[in-house]
Coordinates of C-alpha atoms in Angstrom, one line a residue:
M1 CA -65.5 -60.4 -9.2
P2 CA -65.4 -60.1 -5.4
K3 CA -62.3 -58.8 -3.8
L4 CA -60.6 -58.2 -0.5
T5 CA -58.9 -54.8 0.0
V6 CA -56.3 -54.4 2.7
L7 CA -56.8 -51.4 5.1
T8 CA -53.8 -51.7 7.4
G9 CA -50.2 -52.9 7.4
V10 CA -47.5 -52.9 4.8
Q11 CA -49.9 -54.0 2.1
K12 CA -52.4 -51.2 2.8
G13 CA -54.4 -50.4 -0.3
K14 CA -53.7 -53.6 -2.2
S15 CA -56.7 -55.4 -3.6
F16 CA -56.9 -59.2 -3.9
P17 CA -59.5 -60.5 -6.4
V18 CA -61.3 -63.8 -5.5
P19 CA -60.8 -65.9 -8.7
R20 CA -62.2 -69.2 -7.5
E21 CA -65.1 -70.4 -5.4
Q22 CA -62.7 -71.5 -2.7
I23 CA -59.5 -69.8 -1.6
T24 CA -57.4 -69.8 1.6
I25 CA -55.9 -66.8 3.3
G26 CA -52.6 -66.8 5.4
R27 CA -49.0 -65.9 5.6
D28 CA -47.7 -69.0 3.8
H29 CA -46.9 -68.6 0.1
S30 CA -49.2 -71.6 -0.7
N31 CA -52.3 -69.5 0.0
E32 CA -54.2 -67.9 -2.8
I33 CA -54.1 -64.7 -0.8
Q34 CA -50.8 -64.3 1.0
L35 CA -50.6 -61.5 3.7
H36 CA -47.6 -60.2 5.7
G37 CA -48.1 -60.2 9.4
Q38 CA -46.6 -61.8 12.5
K39 CA -49.9 -62.6 14.1
L40 CA -51.2 -64.5 11.1
S41 CA -51.2 -68.3 11.0
R42 CA -49.7 -70.1 8.0
S43 CA -53.3 -71.0 6.8
H44 CA -55.5 -68.6 8.7
A45 CA -59.0 -68.7 7.1
M46 CA -60.9 -69.9 4.0
L47 CA -63.3 -68.0 1.8
E48 CA -65.8 -70.1 -0.2
Y49 CA -69.0 -69.8 -2.3
D50 CA -71.7 -72.2 -1.2
G51 CA -74.2 -71.5 -4.0
T52 CA -76.1 -68.7 -2.2
G53 CA -73.3 -66.5 -0.9
W54 CA -69.7 -66.2 0.4
L55 CA -68.7 -67.9 3.6
L56 CA -65.6 -67.1 5.7
T57 CA -64.3 -69.9 7.9
D58 CA -61.5 -69.8 10.5
L59 CA -59.0 -72.7 10.0
G60 CA -58.1 -73.0 13.6
S61 CA -55.8 -70.0 13.7
R62 CA -53.9 -69.0 16.7
N63 CA -55.3 -65.5 17.0
G64 CA -58.7 -66.1 15.5
T65 CA -60.8 -64.4 12.8
I66 CA -63.0 -61.3 13.4
V67 CA -65.8 -60.0 11.2
N68 CA -67.3 -56.6 12.0
N69 CA -65.7 -56.7 15.5
Q70 CA -67.2 -60.2 16.2
S71 CA -65.0 -63.3 16.6
I72 CA -66.3 -66.0 14.4
K73 CA -65.7 -69.7 13.5
S74 CA -67.7 -69.3 10.3
S75 CA -69.7 -66.3 9.0
R76 CA -71.6 -65.4 5.9
L77 CA -70.2 -62.2 4.3
K78 CA -72.0 -59.3 2.7
S79 CA -70.4 -56.5 0.7
G80 CA -68.7 -54.0 3.0
D81 CA -68.0 -56.3 5.9
E82 CA -64.7 -55.6 7.6
I83 CA -62.5 -58.6 8.3
R84 CA -59.6 -58.7 10.8
I85 CA -57.1 -61.6 10.8
G86 CA -54.1 -61.2 13.0
E87 CA -53.1 -57.5 12.8
I88 CA -54.4 -57.1 9.2
S89 CA -57.8 -55.4 8.5
M90 CA -59.5 -56.0 5.2
V91 CA -62.9 -55.1 3.6
F92 CA -64.9 -57.5 1.4
T93 CA -66.7 -56.0 -1.6
T94 CA -68.7 -57.5 -4.5
E95 CA -68.0 -56.7 -8.1
T96 CA -70.4 -53.7 -8.0
E97 CA -68.8 -51.9 -5.1
A98 CA -65.5 -50.5 -4.1
I99 CA -63.8 -49.0 -1.0
D100 CA -62.3 -45.6 -0.3
L101 CA -59.1 -46.3 1.7
R102 CA -59.6 -43.1 3.8
K103 CA -61.0 -44.0 7.1
D104 CA -63.5 -42.1 9.2
K105 CA -63.5 -43.1 12.9
G106 CA -62.1 -46.5 12.1
S107 CA -64.8 -47.5 9.5
P108 CA -64.4 -47.6 5.7
Q109 CA -66.5 -45.3 3.5
R110 CA -68.3 -46.9 0.7
I111 CA -68.0 -45.2 -2.7
L112 CA -69.5 -46.5 -5.8
E113 CA -68.1 -44.3 -8.5
E114 CA -64.4 -45.1 -8.4
T115 CA -61.8 -47.7 -7.3
L116 CA -58.2 -47.0 -6.4
I117 CA -55.7 -49.7 -7.1
L118 CA -52.1 -49.6 -5.8
E119 CA -49.7 -51.7 -7.8
G120 CA -46.0 -51.4 -6.9
P121 CA -44.5 -47.9 -6.9
E122 CA -47.1 -46.5 -9.4
I123 CA -50.5 -45.2 -8.4
F124 CA -53.2 -46.0 -11.1
A125 CA -56.7 -44.6 -11.2
K126 CA -59.8 -46.0 -12.8
E127 CA -62.3 -43.5 -14.0
Q128 CA -60.6 -40.6 -12.2
P129 CA -61.1 -37.0 -12.9
E130 CA -58.4 -35.3 -14.9
A131 CA -57.3 -33.1 -11.9
A132 CA -57.0 -36.2 -9.7
L133 CA -54.8 -37.9 -12.3
S134 CA -52.6 -34.8 -12.4
D135 CA -52.2 -34.8 -8.6
I136 CA -51.2 -38.5 -8.7
K137 CA -48.7 -37.9 -11.4
N138 CA -47.1 -35.0 -9.5
A139 CA -47.0 -37.2 -6.4
N140 CA -45.2 -39.9 -8.3
E141 CA -42.7 -37.5 -9.7
R142 CA -41.9 -36.2 -6.3
L143 CA -41.5 -39.7 -4.9
R144 CA -39.2 -40.6 -7.7
A145 CA -37.1 -37.5 -7.1
L146 CA -36.8 -38.3 -3.4
L147 CA -35.9 -41.9 -4.2
D148 CA -33.3 -40.7 -6.7
L149 CA -31.8 -38.4 -4.0
T150 CA -31.6 -41.2 -1.4
C151 CA -29.7 -43.3 -3.9
K152 CA -27.2 -40.5 -4.9
V153 CA -26.4 -39.0 -1.4
G154 CA -24.6 -42.1 -0.4
A155 CA -22.3 -42.0 -3.4
A156 CA -21.5 -38.2 -3.0
R157 CA -17.8 -37.7 -2.3
G158 CA -17.9 -34.0 -1.6
L159 CA -20.2 -31.2 -0.4
E160 CA -20.5 -29.7 -3.9
E161 CA -21.7 -33.0 -5.4
L162 CA -24.1 -33.5 -2.5
M163 CA -25.6 -30.0 -2.9
E164 CA -26.0 -30.4 -6.7
C165 CA -28.1 -33.6 -6.4
T166 CA -30.0 -31.9 -3.6
A167 CA -30.8 -29.0 -5.8
A168 CA -32.2 -31.3 -8.5
A169 CA -34.4 -33.0 -6.0
I170 CA -35.7 -29.8 -4.5
D171 CA -36.4 -28.4 -8.0
A172 CA -38.5 -31.5 -8.8
C173 CA -40.3 -31.8 -5.5
I174 CA -40.9 -28.2 -4.5
E175 CA -40.2 -26.0 -7.5
P176 CA -38.9 -22.9 -5.7
D177 CA -37.6 -19.8 -7.4
R178 CA -34.5 -20.0 -5.3
F179 CA -32.7 -22.7 -3.3
V180 CA -29.9 -21.6 -1.0
P181 CA -27.9 -24.1 1.1
I182 CA -26.4 -22.3 4.2
A183 CA -23.3 -23.9 5.7
V184 CA -22.3 -23.5 9.3
N185 CA -18.6 -22.9 10.0
Q186 CA -16.6 -24.0 13.0
K187 CA -17.3 -20.7 14.8
G188 CA -21.0 -21.0 14.3
G189 CA -21.2 -18.4 11.5
L190 CA -23.5 -18.9 8.5
R191 CA -22.2 -18.9 4.9
P192 CA -24.4 -19.4 1.8
W193 CA -23.1 -22.2 -0.3
A194 CA -22.7 -21.1 -3.9
L195 CA -24.0 -23.6 -6.5
S196 CA -23.2 -23.8 -10.1
R197 CA -26.2 -21.9 -11.6
S198 CA -27.3 -20.5 -14.9
D199 CA -27.2 -16.7 -15.7
F200 CA -30.9 -16.6 -14.8
D201 CA -30.4 -18.2 -11.5
R202 CA -27.4 -16.1 -10.7
D203 CA -29.5 -13.0 -11.3
F204 CA -31.9 -14.3 -8.6
E205 CA -29.0 -14.9 -6.2
K206 CA -28.1 -11.2 -6.3
H207 CA -31.2 -10.6 -4.1
P208 CA -30.7 -11.2 -0.4
I209 CA -32.6 -14.1 1.2
S210 CA -34.7 -13.5 4.3
Q211 CA -32.3 -13.5 7.2
S212 CA -35.3 -13.4 9.6
I213 CA -36.6 -16.7 8.5
V214 CA -33.2 -18.3 8.5
G215 CA -32.4 -16.9 11.9
T216 CA -35.7 -18.3 13.4
A217 CA -35.0 -21.8 11.9
R218 CA -31.5 -21.7 13.3
E219 CA -32.6 -20.5 16.8
K220 CA -35.5 -22.9 17.2
L221 CA -33.9 -25.8 15.2
V222 CA -37.2 -26.5 13.5
G223 CA -38.5 -26.1 10.0
I224 CA -40.1 -22.7 9.3
L225 CA -42.9 -22.2 6.8
S226 CA -44.1 -18.7 5.9
V227 CA -47.2 -19.1 3.6
N228 CA -47.6 -15.4 3.0
A229 CA -44.3 -13.8 4.0
A230 CA -45.4 -10.2 3.6
E231 CA -48.3 -10.6 6.0
D232 CA -46.6 -13.1 8.4
E233 CA -46.7 -11.5 11.9
R234 CA -43.5 -13.4 12.9
F235 CA -41.5 -11.4 10.4
Q236 CA -43.1 -8.0 10.4
G237 CA -40.4 -5.4 9.8
A238 CA -38.2 -7.8 7.8
R239 CA -36.9 -5.4 5.1
S240 CA -35.6 -8.1 2.8
I241 CA -39.1 -9.7 2.4
A242 CA -40.6 -6.5 1.2
V243 CA -37.7 -5.2 -0.9
N244 CA -37.1 -8.5 -2.7
R245 CA -40.8 -9.3 -3.0
I246 CA -40.5 -12.7 -1.2
A247 CA -44.0 -14.2 -1.5
T248 CA -43.4 -17.4 0.4
A249 CA -40.4 -19.1 2.0
M250 CA -39.3 -22.1 4.0
C251 CA -36.1 -22.9 5.9
V252 CA -35.3 -26.3 7.5
P253 CA -32.2 -27.1 9.6
I254 CA -30.2 -30.3 9.0
L255 CA -29.3 -31.8 12.4
H256 CA -26.9 -34.6 13.4
E257 CA -27.1 -35.7 17.0
Q258 CA -28.9 -32.4 17.7
K259 CA -26.1 -30.3 16.3
L260 CA -26.8 -27.9 13.4
K261 CA -24.8 -28.9 10.3
M262 CA -26.6 -26.8 7.6
L263 CA -29.8 -25.1 6.7
L264 CA -31.8 -25.3 3.4
Y265 CA -33.7 -22.2 2.4
V266 CA -36.2 -22.0 -0.5
D267 CA -38.6 -19.2 -1.5
R268 CA -40.8 -17.9 -4.3
L269 CA -40.9 -14.3 -5.4
G270 CA -43.6 -11.9 -6.7
E271 CA -47.1 -13.3 -7.1
A272 CA -46.0 -16.9 -6.9
E273 CA -48.2 -19.7 -5.3
S274 CA -47.6 -20.2 -1.6
F275 CA -45.7 -23.2 -0.2
T276 CA -47.9 -25.8 1.5
R277 CA -47.4 -27.9 4.6
D278 CA -46.9 -30.9 2.4
E279 CA -44.0 -29.2 0.7
L280 CA -42.5 -28.3 4.1
E281 CA -42.7 -32.0 5.0
M282 CA -41.0 -32.9 1.7
L283 CA -38.2 -30.4 2.6
N284 CA -38.0 -32.0 6.0
G285 CA -37.7 -35.4 4.4
I286 CA -34.9 -34.2 2.1
C287 CA -33.0 -32.8 5.1
A288 CA -33.3 -36.0 6.9
C289 CA -31.7 -37.8 4.0
L290 CA -28.8 -35.3 4.0
A291 CA -27.8 -35.5 7.7
P292 CA -25.7 -38.8 7.6
P293 CA -23.9 -38.0 4.3
L294 CA -23.1 -34.5 5.5
E295 CA -21.5 -35.9 8.6
N296 CA -19.6 -38.5 6.6
I297 CA -18.3 -35.9 4.2
A298 CA -17.2 -33.6 7.1
F299 CA -15.5 -36.6 8.8
A300 CA -13.7 -37.5 5.5
D301 CA -12.6 -33.8 5.1
R302 CA -11.1 -33.8 8.6
L303 CA -9.2 -37.0 7.9
N304 CA -7.9 -35.6 4.6
E305 CA -6.8 -32.4 6.4
E306 CA -5.0 -34.3 9.1
R307 CA -3.4 -36.6 6.5
Q308 CA -2.2 -33.5 4.6
V309 CA -0.8 -32.0 7.8
L310 CA 1.1 -35.2 8.6
V311 CA 2.4 -35.4 5.1
N312 CA 3.6 -31.8 5.2
E313 CA 5.2 -32.4 8.6
I314 CA 7.0 -35.4 7.3
R315 CA 8.3 -33.5 4.3
C316 CA 9.2 -30.5 6.4
Q317 CA 10.9 -32.6 9.0
H318 CA 13.0 -34.4 6.4
S319 CA 13.7 -31.5 4.1
I320 CA 17.2 -30.4 3.2
I321 CA 18.2 -26.9 4.3
G322 CA 20.8 -24.6 2.8
Q323 CA 21.6 -22.0 0.2
S324 CA 25.3 -22.7 -0.6
E325 CA 26.4 -23.6 -4.1
A326 CA 27.3 -27.1 -3.0
I327 CA 23.7 -27.8 -1.7
E328 CA 22.2 -26.1 -4.8
Q329 CA 23.8 -28.9 -6.8
V330 CA 22.1 -31.4 -4.5
Y331 CA 18.7 -29.8 -5.1
T332 CA 19.3 -30.0 -8.9
F333 CA 20.2 -33.7 -8.6
I334 CA 17.1 -34.5 -6.6
E335 CA 14.9 -32.8 -9.2
K336 CA 16.4 -34.7 -12.1
A337 CA 16.6 -38.0 -10.3
A338 CA 13.0 -37.8 -9.1
S339 CA 11.7 -37.7 -12.7
S340 CA 13.6 -40.9 -13.5
G341 CA 13.0 -44.4 -12.4
A342 CA 16.7 -45.4 -12.4
C343 CA 18.7 -46.7 -9.4
V344 CA 20.4 -44.1 -7.3
L345 CA 23.7 -44.4 -5.3
I346 CA 24.3 -41.7 -2.7
T347 CA 27.7 -41.4 -1.1
G348 CA 29.2 -39.1 1.5
E349 CA 30.3 -38.9 5.1
S350 CA 28.1 -40.0 8.0
G351 CA 25.6 -37.3 8.9
T352 CA 25.5 -35.5 5.6
G353 CA 21.8 -36.3 5.0
K354 CA 21.8 -39.3 2.6
E355 CA 18.4 -40.4 3.9
L356 CA 17.0 -36.9 3.4
V357 CA 18.1 -37.0 -0.2
A358 CA 16.4 -40.4 -0.7
R359 CA 13.2 -39.0 0.8
G360 CA 13.4 -36.0 -1.4
I361 CA 13.7 -38.1 -4.5
H362 CA 10.8 -40.4 -3.4
Y363 CA 8.4 -37.6 -2.4
N364 CA 9.0 -35.7 -5.7
S365 CA 8.6 -38.8 -7.9
S366 CA 5.6 -40.4 -9.4
R367 CA 5.8 -43.0 -6.6
E368 CA 5.1 -40.4 -4.0
G369 CA 1.8 -41.9 -2.8
K370 CA 3.3 -45.4 -2.4
A371 CA 5.4 -46.9 0.3
L372 CA 9.0 -45.8 1.2
E373 CA 10.8 -48.6 3.0
I374 CA 14.0 -47.5 4.8
V375 CA 16.4 -50.3 5.6
N376 CA 19.7 -49.8 7.6
C377 CA 21.8 -52.7 6.4
A378 CA 24.4 -52.1 9.1
A379 CA 21.8 -52.8 11.8
L380 CA 20.7 -56.2 10.4
N381 CA 22.1 -59.4 11.6
H382 CA 23.8 -61.2 8.7
T383 CA 21.9 -64.4 9.5
L384 CA 18.5 -62.6 9.3
M385 CA 19.4 -60.3 6.5
D386 CA 17.8 -62.4 3.7
S387 CA 14.6 -62.9 5.8
E388 CA 14.3 -59.2 6.4
L389 CA 14.8 -58.1 2.8
F390 CA 13.2 -61.0 0.9
G391 CA 10.8 -62.5 3.4
H392 CA 10.4 -66.2 4.3
A393 CA 7.9 -69.0 3.9
R394 CA 6.4 -70.8 6.8
G395 CA 8.8 -73.4 8.1
A396 CA 11.8 -71.9 6.3
F397 CA 13.7 -72.0 9.6
T398 CA 13.1 -72.9 13.2
D399 CA 11.1 -69.8 14.3
A400 CA 9.4 -69.3 10.9
R401 CA 5.9 -70.1 12.2
E402 CA 4.1 -68.1 9.6
E403 CA 4.8 -66.4 6.2
K404 CA 6.4 -63.0 6.3
P405 CA 6.8 -60.6 3.3
G406 CA 10.2 -59.0 3.1
R407 CA 10.9 -55.3 2.8
F408 CA 11.2 -55.5 -1.0
E409 CA 7.6 -56.8 -1.2
L410 CA 6.4 -54.1 1.3
A411 CA 7.9 -51.5 -1.0
H412 CA 6.0 -52.8 -4.1
Q413 CA 5.2 -49.9 -6.5
G414 CA 7.1 -47.6 -4.1
T415 CA 10.8 -47.0 -3.2
I416 CA 13.2 -48.9 -1.0
F417 CA 16.2 -47.1 0.5
L418 CA 19.1 -49.3 1.5
D419 CA 21.4 -47.4 3.8
E420 CA 24.9 -48.6 4.4
I421 CA 24.6 -51.0 1.5
G422 CA 28.3 -51.9 1.8
E423 CA 27.4 -54.0 4.8
L424 CA 25.4 -56.5 2.7
S425 CA 26.7 -60.0 2.7
E426 CA 27.9 -61.5 -0.6
E427 CA 24.8 -63.8 -0.8
S428 CA 22.4 -60.9 -0.2
Q429 CA 24.3 -58.9 -2.8
S430 CA 23.6 -61.7 -5.4
K431 CA 19.9 -61.7 -4.5
L432 CA 19.7 -58.0 -4.7
L433 CA 21.3 -58.0 -8.1
R434 CA 18.7 -60.5 -9.3
V435 CA 15.8 -58.3 -8.1
L436 CA 17.3 -55.3 -9.9
E437 CA 17.7 -57.2 -13.2
T438 CA 14.5 -59.2 -13.3
G439 CA 12.1 -57.6 -10.8
E440 CA 11.6 -61.0 -9.2
L441 CA 12.5 -62.4 -5.8
R442 CA 12.0 -65.6 -3.9
R443 CA 11.2 -65.8 -0.2
L444 CA 13.4 -68.1 2.0
G445 CA 12.0 -71.6 1.9
D446 CA 9.6 -70.8 -0.9
T447 CA 9.4 -72.4 -4.4
A448 CA 7.8 -69.6 -6.4
D449 CA 9.1 -66.3 -7.5
R450 CA 7.2 -63.1 -6.8
H451 CA 7.2 -60.0 -9.0
V452 CA 7.9 -56.6 -7.4
D453 CA 7.9 -53.2 -9.0
L454 CA 10.0 -50.8 -7.0
R455 CA 12.8 -48.3 -7.2
V456 CA 16.1 -48.9 -5.3
I457 CA 18.0 -46.0 -3.7
A458 CA 21.3 -47.0 -2.0
A459 CA 23.7 -45.1 0.2
T460 CA 27.0 -45.7 1.9
N461 CA 29.8 -43.8 3.6
R462 CA 32.4 -46.2 2.2
D463 CA 34.3 -46.0 -1.0
L464 CA 32.7 -48.9 -2.9
R465 CA 35.4 -48.8 -5.6
I466 CA 38.0 -49.7 -3.0
E467 CA 35.6 -52.3 -1.6
M468 CA 35.4 -53.9 -5.1
K469 CA 39.1 -54.1 -5.5
E470 CA 39.3 -55.8 -2.1
G471 CA 36.6 -58.3 -3.2
K472 CA 34.1 -57.1 -0.6
F473 CA 31.5 -55.7 -3.0
R474 CA 30.3 -57.1 -6.3
S475 CA 31.3 -55.0 -9.2
D476 CA 28.2 -56.0 -11.2
L477 CA 26.0 -54.8 -8.4
F478 CA 28.0 -51.6 -8.1
Y479 CA 27.5 -50.7 -11.7
R480 CA 23.8 -51.7 -11.5
L481 CA 23.3 -49.3 -8.6
N482 CA 25.5 -46.6 -9.9
V483 CA 23.2 -45.3 -12.6
L484 CA 22.6 -42.0 -10.9
S485 CA 25.1 -41.1 -8.2
M486 CA 25.7 -38.1 -5.9
K487 CA 28.4 -37.5 -3.3
L488 CA 27.0 -35.2 -0.6
P489 CA 29.3 -32.4 0.5
P490 CA 30.3 -32.4 4.2
L491 CA 29.2 -29.5 6.4
R492 CA 32.7 -28.0 6.5
E493 CA 32.5 -27.4 2.8
R494 CA 29.3 -25.3 3.1
V495 CA 30.1 -23.1 6.0
G496 CA 27.5 -20.6 4.9
D497 CA 24.7 -23.1 5.6
I498 CA 25.7 -23.6 9.3
Q499 CA 23.9 -20.6 10.6
I500 CA 20.7 -21.4 8.6
I501 CA 20.7 -25.0 9.8
A502 CA 21.5 -24.1 13.4
N503 CA 18.7 -21.6 13.5
H504 CA 16.3 -24.2 12.0
F505 CA 17.2 -26.7 14.7
L506 CA 17.0 -24.0 17.4
K507 CA 13.4 -23.2 16.3
E508 CA 12.4 -26.8 16.1
F509 CA 13.7 -27.8 19.6
G510 CA 12.6 -24.4 21.1
N511 CA 9.0 -25.0 20.0
K512 CA 9.1 -28.5 21.5
C513 CA 10.3 -27.1 24.8
A514 CA 7.8 -24.2 24.6
R515 CA 10.7 -21.7 24.3
P516 CA 10.3 -20.1 20.8
E517 CA 12.2 -17.0 21.8
L518 CA 15.6 -18.6 21.9
R519 CA 18.5 -17.2 19.8
F520 CA 22.3 -17.4 19.4
S521 CA 24.6 -14.6 20.4
D522 CA 27.1 -13.5 17.8
E523 CA 30.0 -15.1 19.7
A524 CA 28.1 -18.4 20.0
M525 CA 27.3 -18.5 16.3
N526 CA 30.9 -17.7 15.4
A527 CA 32.0 -20.6 17.5
L528 CA 29.5 -22.9 15.7
T529 CA 30.7 -21.6 12.3
A530 CA 34.4 -22.1 13.1
H531 CA 33.9 -25.8 14.1
D532 CA 34.8 -28.3 11.4
W533 CA 31.9 -30.7 12.3
P534 CA 33.3 -34.1 11.7
G535 CA 29.8 -35.5 12.5
N536 CA 28.2 -33.1 9.9
V537 CA 24.6 -32.1 10.2
R538 CA 23.8 -34.9 12.7
E539 CA 26.4 -33.5 15.1
L540 CA 25.2 -30.0 14.7
K541 CA 21.6 -31.1 15.4
N542 CA 22.7 -32.9 18.6
V543 CA 24.7 -29.9 19.8
V544 CA 21.8 -27.5 19.3
E545 CA 19.4 -29.9 21.1
R546 CA 21.9 -30.2 24.0
M547 CA 22.2 -26.4 24.3
V548 CA 18.4 -26.0 24.4
V549 CA 18.1 -28.5 27.2
M550 CA 21.0 -27.4 29.3
C551 CA 20.8 -23.6 29.0
N552 CA 18.2 -21.5 30.9
D553 CA 19.0 -18.2 29.3
Q554 CA 17.0 -16.8 26.3
V555 CA 20.2 -15.9 24.4
F556 CA 22.9 -18.5 24.0
Q557 CA 26.4 -17.1 24.9
L558 CA 29.8 -18.5 24.0
E559 CA 30.1 -20.3 27.3
D560 CA 26.9 -22.2 26.5
V561 CA 28.5 -23.8 23.4
P562 CA 29.9 -27.2 24.3
L563 CA 33.7 -27.3 24.9
E564 CA 34.4 -29.7 22.1
V565 CA 32.8 -27.4 19.6
R566 CA 34.3 -24.1 20.6
G567 CA 37.7 -25.6 21.3
V568 CA 40.2 -24.5 24.0
R569 CA 40.9 -20.9 23.9
A570 CA 43.9 -19.5 25.8
V571 CA 43.2 -16.8 28.4
K572 CA 45.3 -13.7 28.0
G573 CA 47.4 -13.2 31.1
P574 CA 50.8 -14.0 32.5
V575 CA 52.5 -16.9 30.8
D576 CA 54.4 -17.9 34.0
L577 CA 51.8 -18.9 36.6
A578 CA 54.4 -19.9 39.2
V579 CA 53.9 -18.1 42.5
D580 CA 56.0 -17.4 45.5
P581 CA 55.0 -19.7 48.4
L582 CA 54.8 -16.6 50.6
C583 CA 52.6 -14.6 48.1
T584 CA 49.5 -12.9 49.2
L585 CA 46.1 -14.6 49.2
A586 CA 44.9 -12.2 46.5
E587 CA 47.8 -13.2 44.2
L588 CA 47.1 -16.8 44.8
E589 CA 43.4 -16.4 44.0
R590 CA 44.2 -14.5 40.8
V591 CA 46.6 -17.3 39.5
H592 CA 44.1 -20.0 40.4
I593 CA 41.3 -18.3 38.5
I594 CA 43.5 -18.0 35.5
R595 CA 44.3 -21.7 35.6
I596 CA 40.6 -22.7 35.8
L597 CA 39.8 -20.3 32.9
Q598 CA 42.5 -22.0 30.8
H599 CA 41.2 -25.4 31.8
T600 CA 37.6 -24.6 30.7
G601 CA 38.7 -22.8 27.6
G602 CA 37.5 -19.5 28.8
N603 CA 34.0 -20.7 29.8
K604 CA 33.0 -18.5 32.7
K605 CA 30.0 -20.5 33.6
E606 CA 32.0 -23.7 34.0
T607 CA 34.8 -21.8 35.7
A608 CA 32.4 -20.4 38.3
Q609 CA 31.0 -23.8 38.9
M610 CA 34.5 -25.3 39.4
L611 CA 35.4 -22.5 41.8
G612 CA 32.2 -22.9 43.7
I613 CA 31.2 -19.2 43.3
D614 CA 28.4 -17.3 41.4
R615 CA 29.1 -16.1 37.9
S616 CA 28.6 -12.5 39.1
T617 CA 31.3 -13.0 41.7
L618 CA 33.7 -14.4 39.1
Y619 CA 33.1 -11.4 36.9
A620 CA 33.9 -9.1 39.8
R621 CA 37.2 -11.0 40.6
I622 CA 38.2 -10.9 36.9
K623 CA 37.7 -7.2 36.8
T624 CA 39.4 -6.7 40.2
Y625 CA 42.5 -8.7 39.2
G626 CA 42.6 -7.3 35.7
I627 CA 42.4 -10.7 34.0
E628 CA 42.0 -10.5 30.3
T629 CA 39.8 -13.1 28.7

């Protein structure tokens, strides 16, 4: 049976038998022979048998039909004629002849003893020698391994997984004795990547690889093939090649935007068969497959590192500090409450760290990876409270132009912290109680309930029991919230923690202002410790920040501590500051300095400023007049 064999294009190597005495050729699917090319007409040409031979006729195609480099309208064909329609070249053969697809100077060679047929991904041979069949089989296996690698690299989620599937592909395609991926660190150093290997492979890994071959590939950023490493002039004097009996080796860089990401090194030892240029091309192809996923994995690793840094910063920034017995009880409560899913009620004075405790419970619980919504009930307008907490449907009120989820929905599967819960209106308290009891809520203006799974942590500086008696807080809501409760100790009840907390804030604000060497003097720390801190930790934080901003010295002295913190301290000196109108100027100056010192509570810096003199001048006057401070 006659046939047409394609010589060029995406269908190269495919043979089309001519089953009938008349067939058409073109790019439309209605043709008996459908070819793929942009320059082909829908019905380009017709091949027919007229009783004496085969006749090829052009069907008025746009780009014409050419036989043996001659444009034709109609031409009688003989076996071996080359036909070109559009950009596709074919050869016509009778049933007794076949065509070798290898081309010599643009013309096909006629061979009579064998026919190659390409069908899909497999390569079949008819009447092939056994050696040729083996080569085709090996080529198929290599192609399958490369195809399998391209499918797997996109799904790899880490470098280890990527290198494992790369090792499998290299073993199948190249069959080296050793395969060593070499990673490039941020400083440009090279580090062999250790794979999970058998005892046999690990024994091979004890022998050093050729640093000369690796170094050349890194320097020139091209693949290096050493067919006979021992006699390769480029690597004469490379001790590792001789000592470890490296017979042949290859090293190929993996580049992304012309930047070196990794190198793949393979070798064979002893009397092994040499690598070929085809195997170098195969290794180059494998490296080309690895460049995009390597960059994606590196990018994902950087994102994960940045995320972990941010998470650690959040936890560090909102951690609780202290070593006193009172704060140890708080630590114990956080640990026990985190393992439970029950509601938590935190009470205590303003500034004692109620939000920090809530964060500690959330970040140590099973809901840690989910949302933590923090709501300050005292800051919400009562008319908008329900919309903020429970959300609203479109058109629920005048400005509700679109649907909006409430904070409870945003905290789904996570935690919601309701600070100053005593400020909730009675209506909001009722809705909150329903959410706690049923796990369902309804947006304002909506007709359907929505299920939420969350944990509620509430806090207040009020005494809710008194609020219940006065009818300002629902008793059923109080008992629903008060499953686990903790009253935080004020700072004045844990004096031993003041120094630790103050130094923590000093380091934090000092680093922000690029002044990490700041420290407190003993007198300044004693003043901080003696204060009763009605604003608790929040007040202490603000005081330290103010001192960092206002003081230029490295060591904070007593006079750098704000007046309201250190209190008014009497200056030792004469009780009666009355002076004779006719006293000397020195006596008058002495009495005036004492008055200002008493007014500033002994703060020499403020005293010098009020007197309009330098601090050194003030110290000299105090010494001269014998003023005791």
